[in-house]
XYZ file of C-alpha atoms in Angstrom:
352
model
C 20.878 -35.550 5.437
C 23.711 -34.381 3.162
C 25.462 -32.683 6.088
C 25.000 -35.802 8.225
C 26.998 -37.727 5.624
C 29.657 -35.025 5.263
C 29.688 -32.361 7.965
C 32.011 -30.077 5.986
C 29.886 -30.053 2.816
C 29.726 -26.261 2.356
C 27.122 -26.195 -0.411
C 24.701 -28.187 1.735
C 25.359 -25.820 4.648
C 24.668 -22.836 2.390
C 21.487 -24.509 1.140
C 20.316 -25.166 4.699
C 21.028 -21.537 5.588
C 18.911 -20.332 2.646
C 16.097 -22.772 3.457
C 15.976 -21.583 7.067
C 15.795 -17.959 5.883
C 12.913 -18.771 3.537
C 11.146 -20.608 6.352
C 11.431 -17.565 8.626
C 9.859 -15.419 5.898
C 6.865 -17.772 5.994
C 6.450 -17.962 9.773
C 7.904 -14.651 11.056
C 8.552 -16.497 14.305
C 11.536 -15.183 16.277
C 12.777 -18.695 17.066
C 12.847 -19.503 13.339
C 15.072 -16.485 12.689
C 17.387 -17.685 15.448
C 17.540 -21.107 13.787
C 18.377 -19.466 10.451
C 21.054 -17.328 12.071
C 22.722 -20.341 13.740
C 22.782 -22.312 10.482
C 23.995 -19.388 8.382
C 26.775 -18.359 10.741
C 27.960 -21.965 10.848
C 29.179 -21.627 7.254
C 31.642 -18.902 8.255
C 34.031 -21.690 9.169
C 33.976 -23.063 5.610
C 37.470 -23.745 4.321
C 36.628 -23.240 0.661
C 35.289 -20.056 -0.914
C 32.165 -20.485 -2.997
C 29.695 -17.824 -4.065
C 26.695 -19.689 -2.606
C 28.182 -19.377 0.890
C 28.501 -15.594 0.604
C 25.017 -15.328 -0.909
C 23.606 -17.203 2.093
C 25.306 -14.838 4.533
C 24.194 -11.867 2.443
C 20.581 -13.024 2.691
C 20.902 -13.377 6.471
C 22.313 -9.883 6.900
C 19.778 -8.383 4.490
C 16.941 -9.915 6.489
C 18.330 -8.608 9.782
C 18.919 -5.084 8.467
C 22.735 -5.207 8.451
C 22.891 -3.724 4.974
C 26.646 -3.028 4.797
C 27.432 -6.623 5.794
C 24.880 -7.850 3.257
C 26.442 -5.786 0.472
C 29.969 -6.972 1.351
C 28.934 -10.627 1.167
C 27.032 -10.236 -2.101
C 30.030 -8.435 -3.600
C 32.271 -11.283 -2.436
C 29.928 -13.770 -4.112
C 29.960 -11.718 -7.306
C 33.765 -11.598 -7.284
C 33.832 -15.395 -7.219
C 31.102 -15.734 -9.848
C 30.487 -12.732 -12.093
C 27.295 -14.305 -13.441
C 25.750 -15.061 -10.033
C 22.127 -13.989 -10.436
C 21.539 -14.430 -6.689
C 24.402 -12.069 -5.838
C 23.119 -9.429 -8.254
C 19.580 -9.810 -6.933
C 20.863 -9.484 -3.375
C 22.703 -6.285 -4.277
C 19.523 -4.933 -5.881
C 17.485 -5.624 -2.734
C 20.216 -4.165 -0.507
C 20.303 -0.975 -2.568
C 16.509 -0.778 -2.472
C 16.511 -1.146 1.311
C 19.118 1.619 1.461
C 16.788 3.882 -0.623
C 19.391 3.856 -3.415
C 16.746 3.372 -6.085
C 18.997 4.147 -9.050
C 21.490 1.384 -8.255
C 18.687 -0.942 -7.175
C 17.141 -0.770 -10.628
C 20.521 -1.213 -12.309
C 21.150 -4.411 -10.346
C 17.633 -5.727 -11.009
C 18.134 -5.233 -14.734
C 21.593 -6.832 -14.592
C 20.113 -9.846 -12.807
C 17.532 -10.308 -15.541
C 20.207 -9.791 -18.203
C 22.235 -12.630 -16.647
C 19.205 -14.938 -16.401
C 16.197 -13.710 -18.396
C 14.005 -16.594 -17.154
C 14.757 -16.137 -13.431
C 11.175 -15.657 -12.213
C 12.206 -14.561 -8.702
C 14.209 -11.678 -10.197
C 11.226 -10.558 -12.288
C 9.017 -10.798 -9.185
C 11.370 -8.739 -6.976
C 11.813 -6.174 -9.751
C 8.027 -6.014 -10.096
C 7.735 -5.343 -6.373
C 10.336 -2.585 -6.705
C 8.382 -0.972 -9.556
C 5.157 -1.290 -7.548
C 6.610 0.544 -4.555
C 7.968 3.233 -6.866
C 4.414 3.892 -8.071
C 5.188 2.564 -11.579
C 2.128 0.344 -11.654
C 1.888 -0.291 -15.402
C 5.502 -1.481 -15.476
C 4.850 -3.615 -12.391
C 1.794 -5.206 -14.035
C 3.865 -6.185 -17.072
C 6.588 -7.619 -14.864
C 4.149 -9.743 -12.823
C 2.617 -11.007 -16.071
C 6.114 -12.127 -17.031
C 6.403 -14.050 -13.751
C 3.081 -15.787 -14.482
C 4.196 -16.671 -18.002
C 7.298 -18.329 -16.513
C 5.397 -20.042 -13.693
C 1.622 -20.225 -14.344
C 0.907 -22.129 -11.106
C 2.641 -19.606 -8.804
C -0.253 -18.103 -6.858
C 1.767 -15.284 -5.280
C 2.415 -13.782 -8.718
C -1.353 -13.446 -9.187
C -1.581 -11.755 -5.787
C 1.070 -9.236 -6.800
C -0.595 -8.659 -10.174
C -3.950 -8.065 -8.485
C -2.387 -5.588 -6.062
C -0.825 -3.701 -8.977
C -4.199 -3.510 -10.736
C -5.709 -2.197 -7.492
C -3.039 0.447 -7.086
C -3.524 1.459 -10.724
C -7.224 2.016 -10.062
C -8.530 -1.071 -11.878
C -10.359 -2.621 -8.907
C -12.536 -4.985 -10.921
C -9.556 -6.557 -12.669
C -7.739 -6.777 -9.356
C -10.576 -8.757 -7.755
C -10.628 -11.168 -10.702
C -6.914 -11.857 -10.319
C -7.179 -12.323 -6.529
C -9.954 -14.860 -7.030
C -7.819 -16.599 -9.647
C -4.955 -16.894 -7.154
C -7.240 -18.690 -4.676
C -8.082 -21.325 -7.295
C -4.354 -22.022 -7.656
C -3.267 -21.985 -4.030
C -5.144 -20.935 -0.900
C -2.374 -18.796 0.577
C -2.702 -16.220 3.372
C -1.710 -13.509 0.885
C -4.564 -14.470 -1.423
C -7.135 -14.337 1.373
C -5.723 -11.051 2.648
C -5.805 -9.439 -0.791
C -9.387 -10.541 -1.345
C -10.164 -9.106 2.083
C -8.729 -5.791 0.929
C -10.971 -5.925 -2.135
C -14.031 -6.403 0.074
C -12.761 -3.667 2.408
C -12.521 -1.139 -0.427
C -16.042 -2.129 -1.485
C -17.091 -1.399 2.139
C -18.091 -5.035 2.740
C -16.372 -5.029 6.105
C -17.736 -8.260 7.565
C -16.709 -10.189 4.451
C -13.300 -8.499 4.611
C -12.914 -9.595 8.239
C -13.735 -13.193 7.281
C -10.988 -13.176 4.652
C -8.427 -11.729 7.083
C -9.402 -14.364 9.663
C -8.673 -17.060 7.069
C -5.296 -15.439 6.362
C -4.488 -15.477 10.082
C -5.390 -19.173 10.326
C -2.714 -19.897 7.713
C -0.136 -17.378 8.991
C -0.730 -16.705 12.721
C 2.478 -14.689 13.238
C 1.855 -12.100 10.500
C 1.269 -8.759 12.223
C -0.195 -7.146 9.116
C -3.160 -9.518 8.870
C -4.154 -8.685 12.448
C -3.849 -4.999 11.568
C -6.106 -5.418 8.539
C -8.570 -7.414 10.653
C -8.625 -4.638 13.242
C -9.347 -2.039 10.546
C -12.306 -4.147 9.400
C -13.606 -4.538 12.956
C -13.238 -0.767 13.359
C -16.078 -0.307 10.881
C -18.407 -2.939 12.350
C -20.256 -1.401 15.348
C -20.490 -4.711 17.249
C -16.757 -5.453 16.953
C -15.165 -2.521 18.828
C -13.796 -4.691 21.639
C -12.340 -7.190 19.200
C -10.827 -4.290 17.266
C -8.664 -3.285 20.248
C -7.596 -6.896 20.809
C -6.618 -7.256 17.144
C -4.600 -4.018 17.167
C -2.788 -5.092 20.339
C -1.980 -8.459 18.755
C -0.687 -6.667 15.646
C 1.504 -4.467 17.862
C 2.935 -7.460 19.698
C 3.781 -9.336 16.493
C 5.221 -6.247 14.762
C 7.552 -5.707 17.714
C 8.728 -9.318 17.379
C 9.739 -8.623 13.767
C 11.634 -5.524 14.904
C 13.685 -7.696 17.254
C 15.163 -9.246 14.108
C 15.433 -5.975 12.153
C 14.758 -2.724 14.010
C 15.263 -0.685 10.822
C 12.368 -2.218 8.914
C 10.527 0.864 7.662
C 7.402 -1.045 6.668
C 6.980 -2.564 10.127
C 7.693 0.767 11.826
C 5.114 2.554 9.661
C 2.333 0.094 10.419
C 3.294 -0.050 14.096
C 2.896 3.735 14.321
C -0.580 3.448 12.818
C -1.594 0.685 15.241
C -0.494 2.814 18.188
C -2.389 5.785 16.775
C -5.533 3.681 16.327
C -5.562 2.637 20.010
C -4.767 6.229 21.029
C -1.257 5.569 22.340
C -0.184 9.003 21.185
C 3.320 9.041 22.666
C 4.367 5.737 21.091
C 2.870 6.718 17.723
C 4.536 10.150 17.639
C 7.930 8.719 18.575
C 7.872 6.377 15.570
C 6.377 8.944 13.181
C 9.089 11.447 14.126
C 11.731 8.842 13.246
C 9.990 8.020 9.950
C 9.875 11.691 8.926
C 13.665 11.524 8.457
C 13.498 8.543 6.083
C 12.936 8.131 2.355
C 9.704 6.130 2.139
C 7.707 4.712 -0.771
C 4.219 6.004 -1.561
C 2.272 3.272 0.250
C 4.126 3.810 3.522
C 3.675 7.577 3.282
C -0.040 6.975 2.817
C -0.125 4.823 5.960
C 1.712 7.561 7.860
C -0.973 9.993 6.722
C -3.660 7.704 8.194
C -1.706 7.644 11.467
C -1.684 11.441 11.684
C -5.411 11.523 10.945
C -6.035 9.089 13.803
C -4.112 11.493 16.046
C -6.261 14.404 14.762
C -3.190 16.087 13.252
C -4.755 17.041 9.914
C -1.914 19.316 8.818
C 0.737 16.600 9.124
C -1.644 14.110 7.490
C -2.027 16.376 4.465
C 1.724 17.021 4.226
C 2.498 13.299 4.082
C -0.473 12.526 1.812
C 0.825 15.047 -0.712
C 4.207 13.293 -0.737
C 2.480 9.929 -1.249
C 0.491 11.203 -4.238
C 3.557 12.898 -5.711
C 5.263 9.478 -5.581
C 2.415 7.841 -7.478
C -0.225 6.794 -4.945
C -3.575 6.475 -6.735
C -5.852 9.363 -5.763
C -9.057 7.388 -6.311
C -8.048 5.035 -3.483
C -7.862 7.993 -1.105
C -11.564 8.688 -1.636
C -12.420 5.033 -1.029
C -10.760 5.204 2.415
C -13.158 6.355 5.132
C -10.210 7.600 7.195
C -10.135 10.645 4.910
C -13.880 11.333 4.878
C -13.515 14.124 7.408
C -11.212 15.972 4.987
C -13.515 15.893 1.954
C -14.464 19.553 2.443
C -10.912 20.638 3.283
C -9.604 23.044 0.644
C -6.036 21.763 0.691
C -7.211 18.140 0.544
C -9.160 18.961 -2.623
C -6.087 20.624 -4.140
C -3.839 17.656 -3.342
C -6.228 15.029 -4.725
C -7.060 16.901 -7.934
C -3.658 18.259 -9.008
């Protein structure tokens, strides 16, 4: 409506760009990314130079994996406004996506220094700490987010996940259930499904993942989780294959937007391995071996190798995951590794 009144209103154009990006993150629909891209690129013709415009373009390029372009735009925004928390946060996320963890943390801390009550910065920094295996620090950061915004359900989801990763499953379940009382989001249902999955209540887990899919039908990961639940229910083998194929299709749609997304590539490799498409799985795993991955993704790679009956590679990657902070107790709760319980090297890795 603002743009309809004044077509050259750059701040409204930047706001529309950012809104379209946020909407794509919710839907993961390819057409919604295209809509975001059209609206964001439209602000390139802006006659004035304002930091919000460069932040909008930075967010677009970050989402599509063009990290150098993202960094250039965030730096331009920071030049125009040295106290731009959004520019600093964008630089932090760009550095993190480039596996430059030292500079990522510096930028996260600078963002919070500029605006100590910026809950999104605390949340993104908490996610960074989580993926670095620093679960206690992540827990404290997510608690900070909740103190700033007590009705933000996603913060409870993140806190519950951090408790899970830190080995406190009971506390994690409590927090997941709390998040559902605040807002019935797909993330909340999915996380509760994971809690049931770890407790080996696979049919209940499947029900939670089905609810997540109802709310977010384009999210590849929920179909992957659903397939893993079906995998352990003898009467659901046919549905398992269908769910994995759906997860593969949706993951490939995300890669159309950003073909360097390590998280998507890692899960896609596992889905291929699970349906015994060995060639496709190995091609992706070979590419991932050259990358610097966080502990959770290394763990997923290990599961992929196990599904391909390559125990040696599975153990190599599992050791890296544990060295980076992956909780060893969660390995024993995962039936994928049951066939390695008597393996001497597996015992060494999980007890060192």
